[in-house]
Amino acid sequence: TAATVAAGMFTATQAVAAEACDPGEVVIKFSHVVSATGHPKGDFATALAERINNEMNGKACMQVFPSSQLFDDDKVMEALLLGDVQIAAPSLAKFEAYTLKYRVFDLPFLFSDMDAVNKFTQGEKGQELLGAMSDIGFVGLGYVYNGIKHFSANKPLVTPADAAGLKFRVQTSDVAVAMIEAMEANAQKLAFKEVYGALQTGVVDGQENTWSNIYTKKFFEVQDGITETSHQLLSYLAVTSQEWLDSLDPEVRDQFITIFTEVTNDANARSSAINEANKQKIIESGVEVRTLTPEQRQQWVDVMKPVWGKFADDIGQDVIDAAVAANN
Ligand code: LMR
């Protein structure tokens, strides 16, 4: 029941910092940058740890480190290779140092909704992309969804012309930089944990993110409002190292993968509802959420969509075509 799930999640959340592993258990450290609760990735990590710690007790033990308390997304990949953590789930926008193929997920106005995203990730090309970093020793375990992103700024944004000349924080993604520059605005790459301070002090004027990131990290408190541009996906790749996976007993590895897959499917089915709940909380706070008419939205599309052409060679036209086809 919902009550049981809620109670269980509460227990796991409490245990996040304190989870002590027993001697002989495989220790699985999962480092991420978002809030521990009320967020698609935070809730995913909590649910995964809870199931592993219950069902694999004596064999394996998961410790979750949320809110950038252990590593930023740029450091966590090195930490995976060094064996300092075993699981990470950075945004697909943040893998440019390792593969350019994931740029497909960052193309503005590519997916019409999360069903299309699901169709693409579960299809042939999406599944192939899980292995795009195998030459470096990384294994993509699966896609964990957040949702669709929207723009916010310290002044009202209705058309892209309103954004001209402003400075926007972006993830470490050249697609995002190109998208912002197409709006005749300036892009600044910053780590997630620096965004609130940068907005508050005026280092940047605006940002783009999902409802869950905007609410749980309080960005809405230091912005004029949020404009429902729905311009781009934010999804994560849950990633580990081949070396670590190979080091596990086959039985432990199989059980881990089975639990991982079940928890991922469950989390992905709930991600849109979690974002919607965060949107409602922002609206209730009194901060303005602006919706666009179809004509206004088309202006954003017209300005940003041409950046696709710059990245088609990196991604591969076959991959782009498969993603576009997922909208049908
Ligand atoms: C961001 O940096 O804005 C996001 O990638 C953070 C996250 O993990 O959702």
XYZ file of C-alpha atoms and ligand atoms in Angstrom:
337
model
C 0.000 0.000 0.000
C 0.990 3.639 -0.307
C 1.354 3.888 3.463
C 3.775 0.976 3.552
C 5.819 2.445 0.736
C 5.921 5.841 2.425
C 6.940 4.320 5.754
C 9.615 2.241 4.069
C 11.023 5.215 2.233
C 11.126 7.177 5.463
C 13.193 4.416 7.067
C 15.597 4.293 4.136
C 15.953 8.080 4.078
C 16.820 8.074 7.745
C 19.391 5.388 7.091
C 21.081 7.167 4.184
C 23.851 8.736 6.215
C 24.114 6.006 8.800
C 23.774 2.835 6.724
C 26.588 0.705 8.098
C 27.615 -2.261 6.026
C 28.411 -5.591 7.663
C 31.750 -7.328 7.115
C 31.621 -9.506 4.013
C 28.923 -7.442 2.282
C 29.714 -5.886 -1.097
C 29.547 -2.132 -0.461
C 27.715 -0.238 -3.230
C 28.143 3.524 -2.951
C 25.720 5.629 -5.018
C 26.617 9.310 -5.276
C 24.257 11.886 -6.780
C 23.637 15.630 -6.735
C 19.899 16.118 -6.145
C 17.631 16.126 -3.093
C 17.165 12.819 -1.284
C 13.357 12.992 -1.393
C 10.510 14.382 -3.487
C 12.632 14.112 -6.638
C 12.660 11.434 -9.375
C 16.360 10.598 -8.918
C 16.443 11.106 -5.146
C 13.447 8.804 -4.685
C 14.926 6.291 -7.131
C 18.186 6.103 -5.171
C 16.319 5.733 -1.885
C 14.078 2.979 -3.239
C 17.041 1.130 -4.773
C 18.996 1.231 -1.515
C 15.986 0.084 0.463
C 15.433 -2.977 -1.712
C 19.100 -3.927 -1.877
C 19.550 -3.546 1.853
C 16.437 -5.625 2.579
C 16.744 -8.315 -0.047
C 20.513 -8.671 -0.325
C 21.271 -8.349 3.374
C 24.468 -10.269 4.168
C 25.551 -10.149 0.520
C 25.442 -6.470 -0.456
C 24.796 -3.091 1.097
C 24.015 0.216 -0.615
C 24.971 3.619 0.760
C 23.460 6.702 -0.905
C 25.166 10.103 -0.853
C 22.697 12.741 -2.164
C 22.985 16.528 -2.760
C 26.595 16.567 -4.065
C 27.813 15.681 -0.563
C 30.346 13.174 -1.931
C 31.041 14.117 -5.580
C 29.975 16.587 -8.268
C 28.903 15.103 -11.580
C 32.235 15.967 -13.190
C 34.222 14.087 -10.505
C 31.928 11.122 -10.051
C 32.925 9.460 -13.310
C 36.596 9.353 -12.279
C 35.497 8.099 -8.876
C 33.687 5.201 -10.599
C 36.852 4.162 -12.420
C 38.886 4.443 -9.215
C 36.349 2.339 -7.311
C 35.509 5.142 -4.860
C 31.815 4.814 -5.831
C 30.018 2.031 -7.670
C 26.881 3.733 -9.026
C 26.305 7.237 -10.403
C 23.464 8.685 -12.423
C 24.525 11.969 -14.035
C 22.373 13.787 -16.524
C 22.930 12.511 -20.067
C 24.039 16.076 -20.884
C 27.193 15.589 -18.818
C 28.999 12.769 -20.638
C 30.675 14.823 -23.364
C 34.165 13.931 -22.137
C 33.391 10.252 -22.775
C 31.011 10.112 -25.742
C 29.302 12.615 -28.023
C 26.475 10.214 -28.857
C 24.402 11.226 -25.831
C 24.055 14.675 -27.369
C 20.906 13.270 -28.953
C 19.120 13.525 -25.592
C 19.939 17.236 -25.393
C 18.543 18.283 -28.763
C 15.885 20.928 -28.083
C 12.277 20.077 -28.942
C 13.177 16.494 -29.899
C 10.768 14.415 -27.814
C 7.091 15.363 -27.660
C 6.565 13.693 -24.259
C 7.928 11.078 -21.854
C 6.168 8.257 -23.727
C 8.294 9.115 -26.759
C 11.397 9.140 -24.566
C 10.457 5.713 -23.257
C 9.882 4.345 -26.735
C 13.318 5.556 -27.828
C 15.285 4.394 -24.771
C 13.666 0.944 -24.815
C 14.111 0.606 -28.588
C 17.116 -0.724 -30.473
C 19.129 2.520 -30.695
C 18.425 3.504 -27.105
C 19.590 0.115 -25.854
C 22.694 0.263 -28.067
C 23.589 3.643 -26.574
C 23.879 2.063 -23.099
C 27.181 0.646 -24.326
C 28.534 3.860 -25.893
C 31.289 4.188 -23.258
C 32.398 0.541 -23.072
C 35.835 1.418 -24.477
C 36.495 3.470 -21.330
C 35.173 0.799 -18.986
C 31.758 2.282 -18.193
C 28.532 0.282 -18.354
C 25.198 2.031 -18.790
C 22.809 0.113 -16.534
C 19.699 1.962 -17.641
C 17.953 5.273 -18.140
C 16.417 6.973 -15.111
C 14.034 9.763 -16.057
C 13.593 13.167 -14.566
C 11.394 15.024 -17.056
C 11.097 17.978 -19.376
C 12.875 21.270 -18.750
C 11.604 24.846 -18.642
C 13.297 28.252 -18.546
C 13.329 30.664 -15.634
C 14.924 34.090 -15.320
C 15.020 37.224 -13.212
C 12.629 38.912 -15.668
C 9.524 37.670 -17.489
C 10.254 35.388 -20.462
C 7.487 34.999 -23.012
C 9.303 34.917 -26.327
C 12.969 34.062 -27.013
C 13.583 37.754 -27.681
C 13.007 38.328 -23.940
C 16.015 36.123 -23.231
C 18.408 37.986 -25.534
C 21.393 39.412 -23.659
C 20.698 37.458 -20.453
C 23.132 34.964 -18.964
C 21.841 31.443 -18.352
C 23.428 28.680 -16.324
C 23.690 25.454 -18.296
C 24.895 21.938 -17.576
C 28.313 20.961 -18.982
C 26.863 20.479 -22.464
C 27.876 22.150 -25.693
C 24.401 21.496 -27.085
C 22.984 23.622 -24.276
C 25.545 26.358 -25.008
C 24.582 26.372 -28.701
C 20.900 26.505 -27.775
C 21.401 29.522 -25.491
C 23.568 31.291 -28.054
C 20.860 30.751 -30.672
C 18.670 32.890 -28.388
C 21.372 35.579 -28.481
C 21.892 34.986 -24.805
C 25.036 33.917 -22.920
C 25.636 30.485 -21.439
C 27.669 29.664 -18.381
C 28.421 26.070 -17.416
C 28.133 25.570 -13.664
C 27.896 22.578 -11.340
C 24.396 21.929 -10.036
C 25.299 22.786 -6.435
C 26.406 26.281 -7.538
C 23.181 27.218 -9.331
C 21.174 28.620 -6.428
C 24.009 30.911 -5.314
C 24.698 32.049 -8.872
C 21.031 32.981 -9.367
C 20.810 34.669 -5.990
C 23.899 36.834 -6.455
C 23.194 37.639 -10.105
C 26.217 35.779 -11.493
C 23.630 34.392 -13.907
C 20.162 35.740 -14.740
C 18.393 32.477 -15.425
C 18.520 28.723 -15.791
C 16.618 25.839 -17.343
C 15.526 22.773 -15.452
C 12.697 20.423 -14.492
C 9.994 21.278 -11.966
C 11.565 18.881 -9.471
C 14.998 20.505 -9.663
C 13.544 24.023 -9.615
C 11.439 23.254 -6.539
C 13.725 21.038 -4.458
C 16.722 23.337 -4.923
C 14.558 26.462 -4.429
C 15.599 28.145 -7.700
C 12.058 29.562 -7.968
C 12.696 31.682 -4.876
C 15.383 33.692 -6.671
C 13.704 34.014 -10.086
C 10.936 36.216 -11.450
C 9.002 33.202 -12.684
C 9.152 30.044 -14.751
C 8.065 29.820 -18.386
C 6.674 26.471 -19.445
C 8.827 26.100 -22.553
C 9.082 22.265 -22.317
C 12.119 22.572 -24.545
C 14.403 19.729 -23.580
C 14.685 16.417 -21.773
C 16.476 15.812 -18.501
C 17.198 12.110 -18.143
C 19.961 10.310 -16.322
C 22.153 7.397 -17.214
C 22.689 5.052 -14.289
C 26.273 4.018 -14.803
C 28.827 1.699 -13.220
C 32.230 0.303 -14.129
C 32.760 -2.942 -16.002
C 35.538 -3.803 -13.570
C 33.192 -3.610 -10.608
C 30.410 -5.562 -12.313
C 32.906 -8.275 -13.272
C 34.160 -8.476 -9.692
C 30.748 -9.575 -8.376
C 29.744 -13.199 -7.866
C 27.366 -14.064 -10.726
C 24.508 -14.693 -8.309
C 25.020 -11.332 -6.580
C 25.316 -9.571 -9.925
C 22.110 -11.141 -11.255
C 20.139 -10.232 -8.159
C 21.491 -6.685 -8.229
C 20.569 -6.242 -11.913
C 17.084 -7.671 -11.360
C 16.389 -5.310 -8.460
C 17.928 -2.398 -10.356
C 15.696 -2.988 -13.378
C 12.510 -3.305 -11.321
C 13.236 -0.164 -9.288
C 14.124 1.785 -12.455
C 10.897 0.828 -14.232
C 8.883 1.751 -11.163
C 10.695 5.088 -10.722
C 10.314 5.986 -14.396
C 6.581 5.324 -14.221
C 6.325 7.849 -11.374
C 8.683 10.594 -12.622
C 6.035 12.677 -14.400
C 3.753 12.670 -11.344
C 6.651 13.749 -9.114
C 7.421 16.665 -11.435
C 3.750 17.637 -11.551
C 3.620 17.690 -7.732
C 6.686 19.947 -7.692
C 5.077 22.244 -10.263
C 1.990 22.577 -8.054
C 4.149 23.472 -5.057
C 5.834 26.218 -7.085
C 2.432 27.569 -8.168
C 1.204 27.460 -4.551
C 4.270 29.467 -3.488
C 2.908 32.339 -5.568
C 5.762 32.432 -8.065
C 4.483 32.994 -11.571
C 4.356 30.017 -13.927
C 3.822 31.311 -17.460
C 2.246 29.134 -20.101
C 2.797 29.819 -23.789
C 0.306 30.018 -26.615
C 1.107 27.669 -29.526
C 2.341 30.692 -31.506
C 4.660 31.816 -28.700
C 6.004 28.303 -28.247
C 6.651 28.056 -31.969
C 8.983 31.045 -31.688
C 11.169 29.126 -29.212
C 11.152 26.115 -31.531
C 12.140 28.232 -34.527
C 15.073 29.780 -32.674
C 16.452 26.682 -30.953
C 15.743 23.730 -33.221
C 18.301 24.720 -35.912
C 21.130 23.740 -33.507
C 20.398 20.081 -34.320
C 22.398 20.491 -37.524
C 25.598 21.258 -35.595
C 25.531 17.956 -33.743
C 24.172 15.487 -36.290
C 27.638 14.121 -37.152
C 28.524 13.526 -33.494
C 25.285 11.688 -32.828
C 24.662 9.873 -36.104
C 21.644 10.542 -38.296
C 20.361 6.985 -37.673
C 20.115 7.731 -33.944
C 18.398 11.082 -34.515
C 15.940 9.456 -36.923
C 15.090 6.748 -34.380
C 14.478 9.400 -31.705
C 12.233 11.432 -34.008
C 10.341 8.280 -35.017
C 9.608 7.574 -31.332
C 7.221 10.555 -31.375
C 4.792 8.664 -33.602
C 21.658 19.883 -13.502
O 22.881 19.998 -13.360
O 20.901 20.835 -13.683
C 21.057 18.508 -13.410
O 21.821 17.640 -14.194
C 21.058 18.051 -11.989
C 20.407 16.701 -11.878
O 21.114 15.737 -11.567
O 19.190 16.643 -12.077
